[in-house]
PDB file of C-alpha atoms in Angstrom:
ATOM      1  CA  UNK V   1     108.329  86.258  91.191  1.00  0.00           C
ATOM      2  CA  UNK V   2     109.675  88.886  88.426  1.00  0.00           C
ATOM      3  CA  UNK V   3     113.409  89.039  88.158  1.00  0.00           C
ATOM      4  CA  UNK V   4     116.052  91.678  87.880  1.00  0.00           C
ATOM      5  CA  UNK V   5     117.015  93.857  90.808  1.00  0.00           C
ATOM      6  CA  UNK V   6     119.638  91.209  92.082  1.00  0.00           C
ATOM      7  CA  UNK V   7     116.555  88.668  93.070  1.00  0.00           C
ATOM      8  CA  UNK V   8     116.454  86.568  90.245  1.00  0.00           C
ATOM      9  CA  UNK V   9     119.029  83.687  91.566  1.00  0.00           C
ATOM     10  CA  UNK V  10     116.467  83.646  94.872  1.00  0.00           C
ATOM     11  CA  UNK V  11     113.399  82.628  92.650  1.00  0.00           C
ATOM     12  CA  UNK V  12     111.949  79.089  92.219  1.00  0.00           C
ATOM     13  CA  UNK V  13     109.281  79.789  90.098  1.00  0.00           C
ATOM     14  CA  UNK V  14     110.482  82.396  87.451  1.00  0.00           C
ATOM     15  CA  UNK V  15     107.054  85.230  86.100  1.00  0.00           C
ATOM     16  CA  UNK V  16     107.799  86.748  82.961  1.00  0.00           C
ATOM     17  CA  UNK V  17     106.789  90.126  82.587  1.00  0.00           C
ATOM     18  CA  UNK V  18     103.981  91.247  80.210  1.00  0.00           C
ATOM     19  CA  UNK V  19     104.380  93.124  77.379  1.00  0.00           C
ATOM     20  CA  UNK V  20     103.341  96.841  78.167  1.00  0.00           C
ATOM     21  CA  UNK V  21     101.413  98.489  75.177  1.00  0.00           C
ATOM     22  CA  UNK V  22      99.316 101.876  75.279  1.00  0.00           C
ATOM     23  CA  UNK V  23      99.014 104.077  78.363  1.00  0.00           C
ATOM     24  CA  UNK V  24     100.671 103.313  81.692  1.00  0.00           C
ATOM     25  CA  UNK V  25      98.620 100.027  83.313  1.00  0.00           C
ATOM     26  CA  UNK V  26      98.396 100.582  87.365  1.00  0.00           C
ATOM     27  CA  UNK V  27     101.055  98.351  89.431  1.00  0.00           C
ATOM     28  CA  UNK V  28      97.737  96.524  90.807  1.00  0.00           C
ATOM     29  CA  UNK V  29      97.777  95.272  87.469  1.00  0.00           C
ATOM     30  CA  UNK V  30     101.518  93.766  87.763  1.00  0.00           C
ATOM     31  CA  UNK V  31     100.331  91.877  91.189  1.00  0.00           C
ATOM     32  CA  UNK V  32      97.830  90.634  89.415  1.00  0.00           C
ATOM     33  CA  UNK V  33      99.418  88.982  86.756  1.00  0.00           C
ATOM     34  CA  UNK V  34     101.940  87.485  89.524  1.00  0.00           C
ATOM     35  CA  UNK V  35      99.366  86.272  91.569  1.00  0.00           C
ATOM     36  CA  UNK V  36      97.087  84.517  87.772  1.00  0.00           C
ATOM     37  CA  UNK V  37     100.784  83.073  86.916  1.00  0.00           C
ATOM     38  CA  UNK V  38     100.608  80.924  90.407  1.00  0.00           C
ATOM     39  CA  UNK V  39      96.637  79.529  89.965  1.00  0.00           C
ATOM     40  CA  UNK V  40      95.454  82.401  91.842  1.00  0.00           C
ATOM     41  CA  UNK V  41      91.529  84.147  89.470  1.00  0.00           C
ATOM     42  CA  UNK V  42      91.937  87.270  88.869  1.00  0.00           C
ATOM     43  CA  UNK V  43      89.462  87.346  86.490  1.00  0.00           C
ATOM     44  CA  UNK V  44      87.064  89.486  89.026  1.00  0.00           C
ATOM     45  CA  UNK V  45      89.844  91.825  90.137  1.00  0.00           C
ATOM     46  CA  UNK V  46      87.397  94.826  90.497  1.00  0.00           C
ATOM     47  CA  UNK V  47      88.174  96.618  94.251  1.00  0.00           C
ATOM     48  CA  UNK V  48      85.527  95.967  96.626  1.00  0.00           C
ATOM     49  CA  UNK V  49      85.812  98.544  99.898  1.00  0.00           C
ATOM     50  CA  UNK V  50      85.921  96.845 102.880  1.00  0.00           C
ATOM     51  CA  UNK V  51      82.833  98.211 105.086  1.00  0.00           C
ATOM     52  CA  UNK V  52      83.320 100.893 107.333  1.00  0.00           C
ATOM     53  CA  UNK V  53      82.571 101.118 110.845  1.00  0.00           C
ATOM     54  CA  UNK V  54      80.248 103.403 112.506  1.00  0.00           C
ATOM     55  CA  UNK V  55      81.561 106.418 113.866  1.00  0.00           C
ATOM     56  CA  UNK V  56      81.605 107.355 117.218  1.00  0.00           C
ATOM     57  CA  UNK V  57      78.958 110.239 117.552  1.00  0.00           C
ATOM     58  CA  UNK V  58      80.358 112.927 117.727  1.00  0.00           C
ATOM     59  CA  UNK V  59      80.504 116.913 116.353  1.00  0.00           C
ATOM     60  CA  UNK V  60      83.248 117.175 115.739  1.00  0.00           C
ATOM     61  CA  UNK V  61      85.300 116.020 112.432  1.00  0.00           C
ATOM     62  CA  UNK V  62      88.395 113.804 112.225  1.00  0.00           C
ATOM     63  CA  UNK V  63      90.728 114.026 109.338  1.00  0.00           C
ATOM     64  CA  UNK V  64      93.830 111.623 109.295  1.00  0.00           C
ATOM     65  CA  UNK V  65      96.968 113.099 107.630  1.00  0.00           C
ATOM     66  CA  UNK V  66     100.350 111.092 106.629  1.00  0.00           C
ATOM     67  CA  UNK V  67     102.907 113.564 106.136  1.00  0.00           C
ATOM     68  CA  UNK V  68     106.037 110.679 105.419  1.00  0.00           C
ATOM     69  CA  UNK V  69     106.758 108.127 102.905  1.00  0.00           C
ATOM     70  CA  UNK V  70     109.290 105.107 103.144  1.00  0.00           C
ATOM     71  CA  UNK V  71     110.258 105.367  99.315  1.00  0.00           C
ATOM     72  CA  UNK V  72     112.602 108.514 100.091  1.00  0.00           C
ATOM     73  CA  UNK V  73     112.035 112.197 100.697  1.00  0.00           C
ATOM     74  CA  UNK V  74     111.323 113.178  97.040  1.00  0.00           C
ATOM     75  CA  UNK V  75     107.802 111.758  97.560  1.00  0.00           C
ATOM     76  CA  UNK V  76     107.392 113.866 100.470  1.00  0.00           C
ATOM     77  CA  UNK V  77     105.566 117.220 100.648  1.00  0.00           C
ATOM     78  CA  UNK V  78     107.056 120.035 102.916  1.00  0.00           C
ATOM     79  CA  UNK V  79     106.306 119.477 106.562  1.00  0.00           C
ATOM     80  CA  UNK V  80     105.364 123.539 107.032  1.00  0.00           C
ATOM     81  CA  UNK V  81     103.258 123.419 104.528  1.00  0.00           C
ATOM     82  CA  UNK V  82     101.281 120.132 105.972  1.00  0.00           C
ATOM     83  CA  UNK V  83     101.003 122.358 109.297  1.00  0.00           C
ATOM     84  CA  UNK V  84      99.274 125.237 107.222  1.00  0.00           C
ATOM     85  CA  UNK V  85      96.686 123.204 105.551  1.00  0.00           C
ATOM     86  CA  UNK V  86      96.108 121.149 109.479  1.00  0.00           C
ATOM     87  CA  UNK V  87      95.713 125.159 111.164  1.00  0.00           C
ATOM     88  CA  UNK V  88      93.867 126.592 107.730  1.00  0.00           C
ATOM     89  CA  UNK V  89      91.081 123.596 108.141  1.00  0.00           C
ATOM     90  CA  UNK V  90      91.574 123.533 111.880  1.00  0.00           C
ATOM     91  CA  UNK V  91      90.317 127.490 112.189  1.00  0.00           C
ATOM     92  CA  UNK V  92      87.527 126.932 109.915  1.00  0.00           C
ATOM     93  CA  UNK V  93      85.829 123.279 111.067  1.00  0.00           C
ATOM     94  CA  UNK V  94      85.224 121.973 114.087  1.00  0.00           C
ATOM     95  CA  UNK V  95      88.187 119.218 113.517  1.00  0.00           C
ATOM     96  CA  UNK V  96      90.660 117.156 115.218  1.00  0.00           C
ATOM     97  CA  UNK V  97      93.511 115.589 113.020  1.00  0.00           C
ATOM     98  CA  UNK V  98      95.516 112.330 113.605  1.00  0.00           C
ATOM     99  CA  UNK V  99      98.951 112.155 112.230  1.00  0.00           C
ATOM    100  CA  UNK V 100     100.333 108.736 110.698  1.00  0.00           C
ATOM    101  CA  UNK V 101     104.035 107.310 109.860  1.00  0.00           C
ATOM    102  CA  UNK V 102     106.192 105.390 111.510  1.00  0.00           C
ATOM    103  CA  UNK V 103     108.956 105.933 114.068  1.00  0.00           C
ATOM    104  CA  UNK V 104     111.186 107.405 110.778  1.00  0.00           C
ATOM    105  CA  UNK V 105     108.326 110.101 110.798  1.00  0.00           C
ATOM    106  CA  UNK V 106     108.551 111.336 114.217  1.00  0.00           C
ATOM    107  CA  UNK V 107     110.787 114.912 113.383  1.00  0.00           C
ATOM    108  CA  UNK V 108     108.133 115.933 110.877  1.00  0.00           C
ATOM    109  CA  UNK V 109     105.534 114.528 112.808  1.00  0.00           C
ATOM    110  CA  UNK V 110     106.357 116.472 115.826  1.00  0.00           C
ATOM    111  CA  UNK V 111     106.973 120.035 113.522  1.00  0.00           C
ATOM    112  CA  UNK V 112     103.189 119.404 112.072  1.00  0.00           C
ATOM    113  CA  UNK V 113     102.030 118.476 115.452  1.00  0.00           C
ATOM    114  CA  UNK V 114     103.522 121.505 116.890  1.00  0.00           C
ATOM    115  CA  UNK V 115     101.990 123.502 114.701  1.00  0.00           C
ATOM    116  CA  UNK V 116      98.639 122.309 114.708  1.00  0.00           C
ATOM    117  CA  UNK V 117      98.270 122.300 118.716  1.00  0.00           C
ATOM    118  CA  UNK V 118      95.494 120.689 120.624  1.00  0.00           C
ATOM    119  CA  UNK V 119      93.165 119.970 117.803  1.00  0.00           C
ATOM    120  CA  UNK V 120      95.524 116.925 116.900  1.00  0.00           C
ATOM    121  CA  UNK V 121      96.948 113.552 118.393  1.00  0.00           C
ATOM    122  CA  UNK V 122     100.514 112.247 117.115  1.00  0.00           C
ATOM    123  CA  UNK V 123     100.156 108.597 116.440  1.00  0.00           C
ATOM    124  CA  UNK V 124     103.531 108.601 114.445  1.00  0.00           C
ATOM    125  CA  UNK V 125     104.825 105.123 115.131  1.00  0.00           C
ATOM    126  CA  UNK V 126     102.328 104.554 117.944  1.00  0.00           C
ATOM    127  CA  UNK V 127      99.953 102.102 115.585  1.00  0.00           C
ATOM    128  CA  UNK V 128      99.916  98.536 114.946  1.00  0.00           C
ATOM    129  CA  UNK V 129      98.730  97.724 111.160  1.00  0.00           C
ATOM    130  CA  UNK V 130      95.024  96.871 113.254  1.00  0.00           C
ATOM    131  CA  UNK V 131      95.741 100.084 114.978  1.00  0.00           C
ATOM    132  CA  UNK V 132      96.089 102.019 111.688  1.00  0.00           C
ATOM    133  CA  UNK V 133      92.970 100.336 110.263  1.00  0.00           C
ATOM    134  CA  UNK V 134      90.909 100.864 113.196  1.00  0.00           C
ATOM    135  CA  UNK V 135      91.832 104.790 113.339  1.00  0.00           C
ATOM    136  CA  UNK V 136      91.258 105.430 109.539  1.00  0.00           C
ATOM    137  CA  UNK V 137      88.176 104.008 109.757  1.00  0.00           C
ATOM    138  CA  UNK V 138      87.508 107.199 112.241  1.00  0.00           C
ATOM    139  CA  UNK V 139      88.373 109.331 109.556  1.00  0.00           C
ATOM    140  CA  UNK V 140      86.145 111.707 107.243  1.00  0.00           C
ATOM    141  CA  UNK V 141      89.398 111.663 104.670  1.00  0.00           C
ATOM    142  CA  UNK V 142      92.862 111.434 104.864  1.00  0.00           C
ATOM    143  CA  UNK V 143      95.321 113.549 103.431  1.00  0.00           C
ATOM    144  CA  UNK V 144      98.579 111.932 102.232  1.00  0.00           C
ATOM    145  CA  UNK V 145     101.399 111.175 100.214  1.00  0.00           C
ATOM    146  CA  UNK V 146     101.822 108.708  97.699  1.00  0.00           C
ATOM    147  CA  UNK V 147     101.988 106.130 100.661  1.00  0.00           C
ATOM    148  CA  UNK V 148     101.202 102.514 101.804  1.00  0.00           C
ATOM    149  CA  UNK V 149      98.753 104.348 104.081  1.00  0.00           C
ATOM    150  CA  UNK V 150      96.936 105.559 101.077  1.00  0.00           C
ATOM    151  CA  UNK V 151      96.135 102.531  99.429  1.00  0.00           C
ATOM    152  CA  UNK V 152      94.752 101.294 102.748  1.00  0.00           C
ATOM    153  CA  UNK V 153      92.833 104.125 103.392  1.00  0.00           C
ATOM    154  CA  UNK V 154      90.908 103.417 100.258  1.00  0.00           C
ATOM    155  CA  UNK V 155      90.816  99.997 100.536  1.00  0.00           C
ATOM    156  CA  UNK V 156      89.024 101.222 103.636  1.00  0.00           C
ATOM    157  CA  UNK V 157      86.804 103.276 101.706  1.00  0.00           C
ATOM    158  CA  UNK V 158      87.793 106.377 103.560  1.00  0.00           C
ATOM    159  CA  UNK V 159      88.606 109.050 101.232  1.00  0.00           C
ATOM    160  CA  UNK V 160      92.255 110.151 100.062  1.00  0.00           C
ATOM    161  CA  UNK V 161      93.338 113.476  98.725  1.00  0.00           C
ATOM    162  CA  UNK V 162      96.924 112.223  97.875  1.00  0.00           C
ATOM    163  CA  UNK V 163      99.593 114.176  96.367  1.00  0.00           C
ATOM    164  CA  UNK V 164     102.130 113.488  94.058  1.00  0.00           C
ATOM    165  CA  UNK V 165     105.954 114.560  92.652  1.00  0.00           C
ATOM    166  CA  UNK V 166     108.168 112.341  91.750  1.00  0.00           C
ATOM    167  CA  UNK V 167     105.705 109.193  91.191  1.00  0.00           C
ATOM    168  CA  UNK V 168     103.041 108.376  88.823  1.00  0.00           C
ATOM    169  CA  UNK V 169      99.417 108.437  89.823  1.00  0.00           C
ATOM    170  CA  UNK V 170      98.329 106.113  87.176  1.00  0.00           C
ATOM    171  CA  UNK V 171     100.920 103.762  87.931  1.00  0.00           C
ATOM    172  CA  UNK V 172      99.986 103.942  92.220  1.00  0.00           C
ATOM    173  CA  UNK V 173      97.411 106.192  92.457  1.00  0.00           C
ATOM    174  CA  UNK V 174      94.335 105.170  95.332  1.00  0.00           C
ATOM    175  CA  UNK V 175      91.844 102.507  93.825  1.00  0.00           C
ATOM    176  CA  UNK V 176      88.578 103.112  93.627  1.00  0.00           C
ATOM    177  CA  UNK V 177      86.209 106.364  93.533  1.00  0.00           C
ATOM    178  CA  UNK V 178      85.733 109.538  95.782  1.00  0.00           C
ATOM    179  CA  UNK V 179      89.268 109.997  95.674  1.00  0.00           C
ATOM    180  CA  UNK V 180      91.134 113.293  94.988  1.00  0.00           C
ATOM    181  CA  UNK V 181      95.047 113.693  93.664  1.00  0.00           C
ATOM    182  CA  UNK V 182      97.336 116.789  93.028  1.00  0.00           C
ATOM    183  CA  UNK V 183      99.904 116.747  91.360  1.00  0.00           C
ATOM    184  CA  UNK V 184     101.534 119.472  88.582  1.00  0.00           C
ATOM    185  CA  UNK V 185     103.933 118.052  85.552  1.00  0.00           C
ATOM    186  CA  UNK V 186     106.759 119.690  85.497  1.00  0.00           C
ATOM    187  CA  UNK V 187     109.394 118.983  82.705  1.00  0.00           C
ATOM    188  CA  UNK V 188     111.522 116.176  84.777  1.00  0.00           C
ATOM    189  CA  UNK V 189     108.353 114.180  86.421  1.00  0.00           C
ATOM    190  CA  UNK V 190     107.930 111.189  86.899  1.00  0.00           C
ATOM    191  CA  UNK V 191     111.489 110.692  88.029  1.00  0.00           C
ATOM    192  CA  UNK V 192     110.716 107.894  90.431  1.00  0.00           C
ATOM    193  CA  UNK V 193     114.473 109.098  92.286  1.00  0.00           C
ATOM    194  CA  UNK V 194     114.262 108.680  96.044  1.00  0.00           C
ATOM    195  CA  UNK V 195     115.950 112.015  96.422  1.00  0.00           C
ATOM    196  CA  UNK V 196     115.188 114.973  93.774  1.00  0.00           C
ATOM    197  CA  UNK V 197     118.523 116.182  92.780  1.00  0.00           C
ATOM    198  CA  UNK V 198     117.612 119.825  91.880  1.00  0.00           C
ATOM    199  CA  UNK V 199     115.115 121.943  93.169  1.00  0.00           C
ATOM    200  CA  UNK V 200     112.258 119.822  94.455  1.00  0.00           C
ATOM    201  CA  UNK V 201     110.183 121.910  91.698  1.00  0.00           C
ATOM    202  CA  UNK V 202     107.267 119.365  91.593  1.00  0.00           C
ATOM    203  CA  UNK V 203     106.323 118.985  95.007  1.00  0.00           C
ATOM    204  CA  UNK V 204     107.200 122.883  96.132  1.00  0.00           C
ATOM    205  CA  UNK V 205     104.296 123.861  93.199  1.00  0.00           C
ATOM    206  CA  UNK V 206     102.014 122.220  95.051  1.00  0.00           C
ATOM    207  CA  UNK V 207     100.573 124.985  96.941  1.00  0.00           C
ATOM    208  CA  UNK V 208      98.821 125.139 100.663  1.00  0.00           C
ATOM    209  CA  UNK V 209      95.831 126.573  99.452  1.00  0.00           C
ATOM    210  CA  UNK V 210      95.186 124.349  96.497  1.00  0.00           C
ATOM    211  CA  UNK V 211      95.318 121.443  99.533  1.00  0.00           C
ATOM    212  CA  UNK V 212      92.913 123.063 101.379  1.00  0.00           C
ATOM    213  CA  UNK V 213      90.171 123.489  98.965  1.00  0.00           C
ATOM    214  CA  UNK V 214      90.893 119.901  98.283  1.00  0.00           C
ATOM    215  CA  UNK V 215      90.116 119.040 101.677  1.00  0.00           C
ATOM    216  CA  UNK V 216      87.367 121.209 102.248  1.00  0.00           C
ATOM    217  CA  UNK V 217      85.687 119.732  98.778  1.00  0.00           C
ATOM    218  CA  UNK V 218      86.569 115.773 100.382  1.00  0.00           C
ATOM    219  CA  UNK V 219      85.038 116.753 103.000  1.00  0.00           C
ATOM    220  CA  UNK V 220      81.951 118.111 101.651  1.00  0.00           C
ATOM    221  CA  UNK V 221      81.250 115.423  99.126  1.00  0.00           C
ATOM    222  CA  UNK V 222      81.747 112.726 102.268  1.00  0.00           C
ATOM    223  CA  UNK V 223      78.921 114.672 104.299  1.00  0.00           C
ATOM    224  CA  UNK V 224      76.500 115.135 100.893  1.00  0.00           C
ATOM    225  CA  UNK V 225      76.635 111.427 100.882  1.00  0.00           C
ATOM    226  CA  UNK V 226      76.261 110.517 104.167  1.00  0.00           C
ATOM    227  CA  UNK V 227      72.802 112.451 104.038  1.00  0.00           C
TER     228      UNK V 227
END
């Protein structure tokens, strides 16, 4: 493994870093090189989407939303305004909306939950990993933070409108295409802090509406192609 961050002395097998030169590489690309130092060829590293399932037939649309994110609460957008986007969408489509997170996510799962009503089912820290598959895979897109869920939903091929603060999209952004982030630069981002010690300025300018129409366009562009 790499060293530093007091796990050096547990190593056997010592991975020196590479040498970082141009623009920021994706983290994928740090696994990678981890994983070529061992015997492991990575020399077709493109993603390949795992297959999804049919869906159920049905009318009616299901959007998956992930309103936590285990790093710390500076990656998090504000509950309230996760509720506005799930009612916005929810008065407009015919759609029913399935919360993710663990059991640490259960307060702001059950404020957005609250708020959306009976178009939505809380499976904060109900799932299994197979669970969590199996549900995105119902799924027309899934709206999220910069979260393990994420990355999973794309490897899923389900599409991810993911937003961003205090982390870097090019660094752990969702792989692959079809995939929409927001995100606005203020002067202090990326701080990668687990708490944002001022005014939470880059996640509050990320605005309900803006979400929405993100959304909405995921959702259109999924349908266009299913035709």
């Amino acid at each position: 493994g790499y060293g530093g961050q007091y796990r050096t002395a547990l190593l056997n097998q010592l991975v020196r870093s590479r040498a970082q030169t141009g623009p920021p590489a994706h983290q994928v690309n740090t696994y990678l090189h981890l994983a070529g130092s061992v015997g492991a060829d990575t020399t077709d590293a493109q993603l390949t989407s795992c297959s999804r399932r049919a869906k159920a037939v049905s009318s009616q649309l299901m959007i998956g939303l992930c309103p936590g994110a285990d790093y710390g609460p500076a990656k998090r957008w504000l509950p309230d305004r996760f509720g506005a986007v799930a009612v916005s969408l929810a008065g407009r489509l015919d759609v029913h909306w399935l919360l993710f997170g663990k059991s640490a996510d259960a307060e702001i799962g059950a404020i957005i939950a609250g708020e959306i009503g009976a178009a939505c089912t809380n499976l904060i820290g109900k799932t299994s990993l197979d669970d969590l598959m199996r549900e995105l895979q119902r799924c027309s897109v899934l709206l999220t933070n910069d979260t393990g869920t994420m990355h999973l939903a794309a490897l899923l091929g389900v599409p991810v409108v993911a937003l961003f603060g205090s982390t870097e999209p090019r660094l752990t952004g969702p792989l692959g295409a079809g995939h929409r982030i927001i995100r606005h630069q203020v002067e202090c981002s990326p701080c990668f802090l687990r708490e944002c010690p001022i005014d939470f300025r880059c996640m509050k300018a990320i605005s309900a509406d803006e979400v929405v129409q993100a959304v909405a366009d995921s959702i259109a562009e999924e349908r266009a192609g299913a035709r």
